[in-house]
Amino acid sequence: MKIVYLTDQTFLHGGIEKVLATKANFLAEQYHHQVTVVTTEQKGHQPCYTFSEKVNLRDIAINYYRDKSYFHPLNLIKAIKHFFKIKKQIKQLQPDVLVVSNYSFDFYFLPYILPKIPKIKEFHSSRFLEAKQEVPKSIKEKIMAFLSRNAEKKYHQLVVLNPAEKEFYNSEKITVIPNPVPMSDLIAKVQNKKIMAAGRISPVKNFGELIDIFNEVKNDLKDWELHFYGEDYLDTQKKLEQKIEEYQLEQQVKFMGITDDILKTMQEYSIYAMTSETECFPMVLLEALSVGLPIVSYNCPTGPQFIISNNEDGFLVQNKEEFKLKLKKLAADVELRQCFSQKGKEHVNRFSDQEVMKLWNNLFVDLYNV
């Protein structure tokens, strides 16, 4: 089967990029499909995550002006170029299934290009906050909402990461397929007095609150350290470092930059902490379970509840006070951490690449045979 993925780029550190490489490699290596990844803004960079030699990589060099609005005349001109270049690629590749991985102009116009080819739109972020917002007021917002609703209905299938997300979409053709995670032989050293948090250093990750929490329990965690991994976004790290200085926590709370091997890094920690405001289906929690790293996480909308088995491989908490209690409890009890670690290694099997890619392959075959 010929499968084509469309995305903007593969060179940045991120969940979409990592999952795309995992899926493309598995489909090419294990199921022997002809897999092509078409990017629009690769700009000559090498992929951040390794792709199999059996996966064909193509870039059509649209290169939108990311510092300008999509409605800027220069980007609208590029959108027209995008339409014709993608159409040409699809005609050349003749895919049996087409998968749109990210959000760009192609989301809106792809359903209308060679409509008989089955097309899937996969969503990687939660629509919870968007759904909470009031009805769009500006003309621009109303136009975008109208275009989104109509585009969603045109896709042969929408794929979301957890059951709670289904209610936010305007389609009856929705499938739930979680992110896959490769199984690991690594095991977290839960005796180490170190806490880890990771992700793009942006406001939605709510790392500032985690620093507040650590400061409030520091008397109970005198020998512990809290380390953040990730790429800075909008100078968020600078603001957080100022907070660390105000609390005089420079010796315990540190930013460690980007890690090229997150599983190997996780192996050196005892607790993974997540205080995000919203998470659809965070890869980092799957990775934590895969190395047996116990978790303390807010039960934020909408994903952690579908990953963490509360009181078995981690704690799923409702508020800041409960977070502090559970963090102290886990830090004080190495035997509990060992128990959570063992359970995490067992529970993560349901998200193995073998299990998840079976769901993807079945979906592709079903659409191909319609």
XYZ file of C-alpha atoms in Angstrom:
370
model
C 0.000 0.000 0.000
C 1.218 3.534 -0.774
C 0.893 5.821 2.245
C 1.735 9.538 2.124
C 2.131 11.756 5.208
C 1.979 15.538 4.896
C 3.578 17.828 7.498
C 5.460 21.107 7.715
C 8.884 19.843 8.842
C 10.709 17.023 10.619
C 13.762 18.840 12.010
C 12.385 20.305 15.250
C 12.183 18.502 18.598
C 8.510 17.757 19.192
C 5.855 15.137 19.746
C 4.420 15.304 16.223
C 7.867 14.863 14.695
C 8.780 11.960 16.979
C 5.484 10.121 16.485
C 5.619 10.624 12.715
C 9.072 9.035 12.519
C 7.952 6.103 14.704
C 4.850 5.446 12.603
C 6.488 5.897 9.207
C 9.361 3.573 10.135
C 7.066 0.878 11.510
C 4.777 0.945 8.470
C 7.746 0.702 6.116
C 9.790 -1.842 8.065
C 7.130 -4.098 9.595
C 4.184 -3.838 7.208
C 6.308 -3.202 4.097
C 4.161 -0.312 2.883
C 5.580 2.328 0.547
C 5.741 5.344 2.860
C 6.479 8.904 1.759
C 6.711 11.958 4.023
C 6.141 15.243 2.193
C 7.231 18.408 4.023
C 6.622 22.047 3.150
C 9.329 23.795 5.191
C 12.317 21.493 5.700
C 14.798 24.182 4.530
C 17.603 21.705 3.993
C 17.682 20.495 7.608
C 18.175 16.852 8.542
C 15.277 15.202 10.422
C 15.529 15.443 14.193
C 14.457 11.808 14.592
C 15.817 8.964 12.470
C 13.779 7.772 9.495
C 14.246 4.341 7.965
C 16.009 4.173 4.599
C 12.756 2.647 3.338
C 10.859 5.902 4.008
C 10.905 8.380 1.132
C 11.372 12.009 2.247
C 10.365 14.907 -0.007
C 10.240 18.654 0.559
C 8.278 21.050 -1.653
C 9.824 24.223 -0.159
C 6.757 26.395 0.429
C 8.408 28.097 3.419
C 5.651 30.277 4.835
C 6.576 33.499 6.587
C 6.032 32.315 10.146
C 6.466 35.808 11.556
C 3.404 36.953 9.601
C -0.289 36.049 9.690
C -1.532 33.304 7.398
C -3.751 36.018 5.923
C -0.794 38.215 5.004
C -0.672 38.690 1.190
C 2.787 37.056 1.002
C 1.489 33.922 2.756
C -1.687 33.833 0.673
C 0.499 33.781 -2.428
C 2.468 30.905 -0.913
C -0.798 29.098 -0.136
C -1.677 29.118 -3.840
C 1.776 27.735 -4.618
C 1.234 25.162 -1.877
C -2.041 23.992 -3.456
C -0.569 23.330 -6.885
C 2.649 21.742 -5.594
C 0.774 19.353 -3.310
C -1.630 18.462 -6.105
C 1.334 17.660 -8.342
C 2.928 15.484 -5.649
C -0.268 13.540 -5.063
C -0.684 12.900 -8.777
C 2.913 11.668 -8.982
C 2.779 9.475 -5.883
C -0.748 8.113 -6.417
C -1.196 7.211 -2.724
C -3.710 4.690 -1.513
C -4.076 6.725 1.692
C -3.106 10.309 2.522
C -2.516 11.456 6.130
C -2.359 15.115 7.201
C -0.225 15.364 10.346
C -0.153 19.065 11.167
C -2.222 22.229 10.838
C -1.538 24.349 7.765
C -3.350 25.560 4.662
C -3.362 22.013 3.296
C -5.800 20.978 6.039
C -8.426 23.184 4.384
C -7.886 22.381 0.717
C -6.695 18.756 0.641
C -10.172 17.186 0.793
C -10.885 18.824 -2.557
C -7.774 17.467 -4.338
C -8.440 14.129 -6.035
C -11.364 13.499 -3.657
C -11.504 9.749 -4.301
C -8.172 9.178 -2.520
C -8.910 8.365 1.161
C -7.701 11.197 3.379
C -7.122 11.175 7.133
C -6.592 14.169 9.396
C -4.881 13.308 12.666
C -5.064 15.729 15.590
C -2.236 15.915 18.128
C -3.415 18.696 20.415
C -6.470 19.051 22.618
C -9.440 21.175 21.608
C -10.566 21.566 25.188
C -9.549 25.219 25.557
C -10.863 26.067 22.107
C -14.195 24.447 22.930
C -14.468 26.506 26.145
C -14.143 29.784 24.265
C -17.185 31.787 23.330
C -18.634 31.745 19.817
C -16.198 33.496 17.425
C -16.934 37.213 17.236
C -14.640 38.656 14.582
C -15.259 38.083 10.889
C -11.877 36.344 10.607
C -12.707 33.949 13.476
C -16.112 33.164 11.974
C -14.584 32.458 8.564
C -11.935 30.149 10.048
C -14.507 28.296 12.155
C -16.733 27.822 9.107
C -13.827 26.558 6.976
C -12.665 24.179 9.724
C -16.112 22.658 10.242
C -16.560 22.053 6.537
C -13.052 20.672 6.011
C -13.468 18.210 8.877
C -16.631 16.799 7.322
C -14.840 16.222 4.010
C -12.116 13.956 5.387
C -12.729 10.231 5.105
C -11.582 9.832 8.714
C -10.497 11.983 11.633
C -8.128 10.444 14.173
C -7.925 11.763 17.747
C -5.697 10.603 20.574
C -8.207 9.910 23.323
C -11.986 9.351 23.678
C -12.637 12.682 25.410
C -11.576 14.589 22.295
C -14.303 13.126 20.051
C -16.973 15.557 21.221
C -14.986 18.545 19.949
C -15.139 17.609 16.245
C -17.704 18.084 13.530
C -17.712 14.600 12.027
C -19.255 11.204 12.589
C -16.157 9.506 11.157
C -13.804 9.681 14.132
C -11.368 7.010 15.275
C -9.407 7.033 18.534
C -5.805 5.872 18.153
C -3.297 6.748 20.887
C 0.332 7.629 20.287
C 2.693 4.665 20.069
C 5.849 4.340 22.130
C 8.680 1.890 21.420
C 9.310 -0.508 24.292
C 12.514 0.091 26.237
C 14.844 -2.129 28.247
C 15.952 0.874 30.306
C 14.784 1.127 33.923
C 14.673 4.335 35.944
C 17.041 4.528 38.906
C 14.317 5.352 41.381
C 16.784 5.706 44.252
C 18.146 8.915 42.693
C 16.792 12.025 44.371
C 15.961 13.838 41.153
C 12.670 15.007 39.632
C 12.274 15.566 35.902
C 9.931 17.694 33.808
C 10.151 18.074 30.030
C 8.510 19.744 27.069
C 8.621 22.995 25.195
C 9.219 25.708 27.778
C 5.987 27.599 27.146
C 3.171 28.994 29.326
C 0.798 26.063 28.692
C 3.275 23.676 30.355
C 2.793 25.656 33.585
C 6.362 25.015 34.743
C 6.140 28.104 36.944
C 3.620 26.359 39.165
C 5.899 23.345 39.455
C 8.658 25.663 40.667
C 6.194 27.144 43.191
C 5.305 23.647 44.395
C 8.935 22.641 44.772
C 9.626 25.804 46.753
C 6.725 25.072 49.105
C 7.882 21.510 49.823
C 11.634 22.184 49.783
C 12.002 21.479 53.497
C 10.777 17.933 52.826
C 12.928 17.579 49.699
C 16.204 19.067 50.954
C 18.400 16.577 49.080
C 16.302 16.573 45.909
C 16.729 18.415 42.615
C 14.228 19.441 39.938
C 15.453 19.504 36.335
C 13.661 20.886 33.276
C 14.363 19.687 29.734
C 13.149 21.403 26.590
C 13.458 24.224 24.118
C 12.632 27.780 25.166
C 9.561 29.466 23.698
C 8.851 33.205 23.797
C 11.536 33.762 26.465
C 9.511 31.785 29.000
C 12.676 30.252 30.457
C 14.081 33.652 31.422
C 10.961 34.444 33.463
C 11.138 31.069 35.171
C 14.814 31.507 35.993
C 13.968 34.798 37.682
C 11.461 32.945 39.846
C 14.109 30.359 40.755
C 16.472 33.164 41.819
C 13.750 34.801 43.928
C 13.234 31.500 45.742
C 17.023 30.998 46.017
C 16.684 27.546 44.464
C 19.551 27.812 41.957
C 21.330 24.795 43.458
C 18.254 22.563 43.237
C 16.180 23.716 40.263
C 17.897 23.821 36.877
C 17.217 24.036 33.135
C 19.150 21.318 31.329
C 18.484 22.216 27.677
C 17.456 19.679 25.039
C 18.167 15.978 25.396
C 18.805 13.908 22.283
C 17.868 10.677 24.057
C 14.997 11.289 26.443
C 14.667 7.651 27.544
C 18.310 7.467 28.541
C 17.918 10.781 30.359
C 14.779 9.598 32.163
C 16.687 6.597 33.433
C 18.591 8.899 35.797
C 15.466 10.209 37.553
C 13.076 8.967 40.226
C 9.948 11.038 39.562
C 8.393 12.651 36.504
C 6.291 15.755 37.281
C 3.664 17.332 35.006
C 1.738 20.519 35.826
C 0.437 21.355 32.335
C -2.782 23.317 31.887
C -3.853 20.984 29.073
C -2.358 17.911 27.376
C -4.020 15.843 24.666
C -1.906 12.698 24.872
C 1.601 13.605 26.017
C 4.326 11.391 24.609
C 6.504 12.238 27.583
C 4.176 10.344 29.947
C 4.299 7.273 27.719
C 8.078 7.521 27.663
C 8.171 7.847 31.444
C 6.113 4.665 31.831
C 8.296 2.858 29.290
C 11.356 3.252 31.540
C 9.385 2.758 34.762
C 9.608 6.385 35.892
C 6.883 7.105 38.508
C 4.648 10.076 37.665
C 2.883 12.866 39.514
C 0.602 14.760 37.148
C -2.322 17.114 37.165
C -5.458 15.503 35.804
C -5.549 18.237 33.185
C -7.801 18.006 30.146
C -7.802 15.711 28.395
C -5.018 13.131 28.087
C -3.238 12.124 31.333
C -6.289 10.267 32.656
C -5.999 7.844 29.727
C -2.299 7.158 30.342
C -1.726 7.114 34.109
C -3.234 4.355 36.239
C -3.828 6.341 39.413
C -2.163 4.929 42.540
C -0.565 2.167 40.465
C 2.103 3.695 38.217
C 1.656 7.327 39.252
C -0.533 9.873 40.948
C -3.212 11.766 39.025
C -4.036 14.833 41.106
C -6.696 17.538 40.967
C -5.035 20.604 42.445
C -1.843 22.171 43.771
C -2.310 21.038 47.384
C -2.842 17.436 46.369
C 0.156 17.661 44.050
C 2.365 18.723 46.974
C 1.109 15.879 49.153
C 1.650 13.218 46.502
C 5.052 14.571 45.520
C 6.215 14.425 49.131
C 4.736 10.945 49.563
C 6.525 9.586 46.499
C 9.810 11.301 47.370
C 9.751 9.832 50.888
C 9.067 6.224 49.883
C 11.582 4.460 47.640
C 9.651 1.190 47.886
C 6.543 2.933 46.526
C 8.615 4.319 43.674
C 9.890 0.830 42.895
C 6.328 -0.507 42.893
C 5.126 2.278 40.581
C 8.145 1.666 38.341
C 7.336 -2.022 37.917
C 3.656 -1.324 37.205
C 4.536 1.388 34.695
C 6.675 -1.026 32.678
C 3.728 -3.444 32.597
C 1.005 -0.911 31.808
C 2.821 0.799 28.938
C 2.521 -2.329 26.806
C -0.955 -1.247 25.721
C 0.699 1.704 23.937
C 3.472 -0.311 22.307
C 4.217 0.426 18.665
C 3.106 -3.131 17.880
C -0.357 -2.601 19.377
C -0.938 0.953 18.151
C 0.351 0.410 14.614
C -1.993 -2.544 14.296
C -4.866 -0.058 14.717
C -3.386 2.265 12.083
C -2.850 -0.547 9.617
C -6.424 -1.793 10.076
C -7.719 1.735 9.425
C -5.658 2.057 6.245
C -6.866 -1.311 4.968
C -10.497 -0.463 5.749
C -10.324 2.842 3.862
C -8.492 1.260 0.945
C -11.154 -1.445 0.600
C -14.145 0.905 0.729
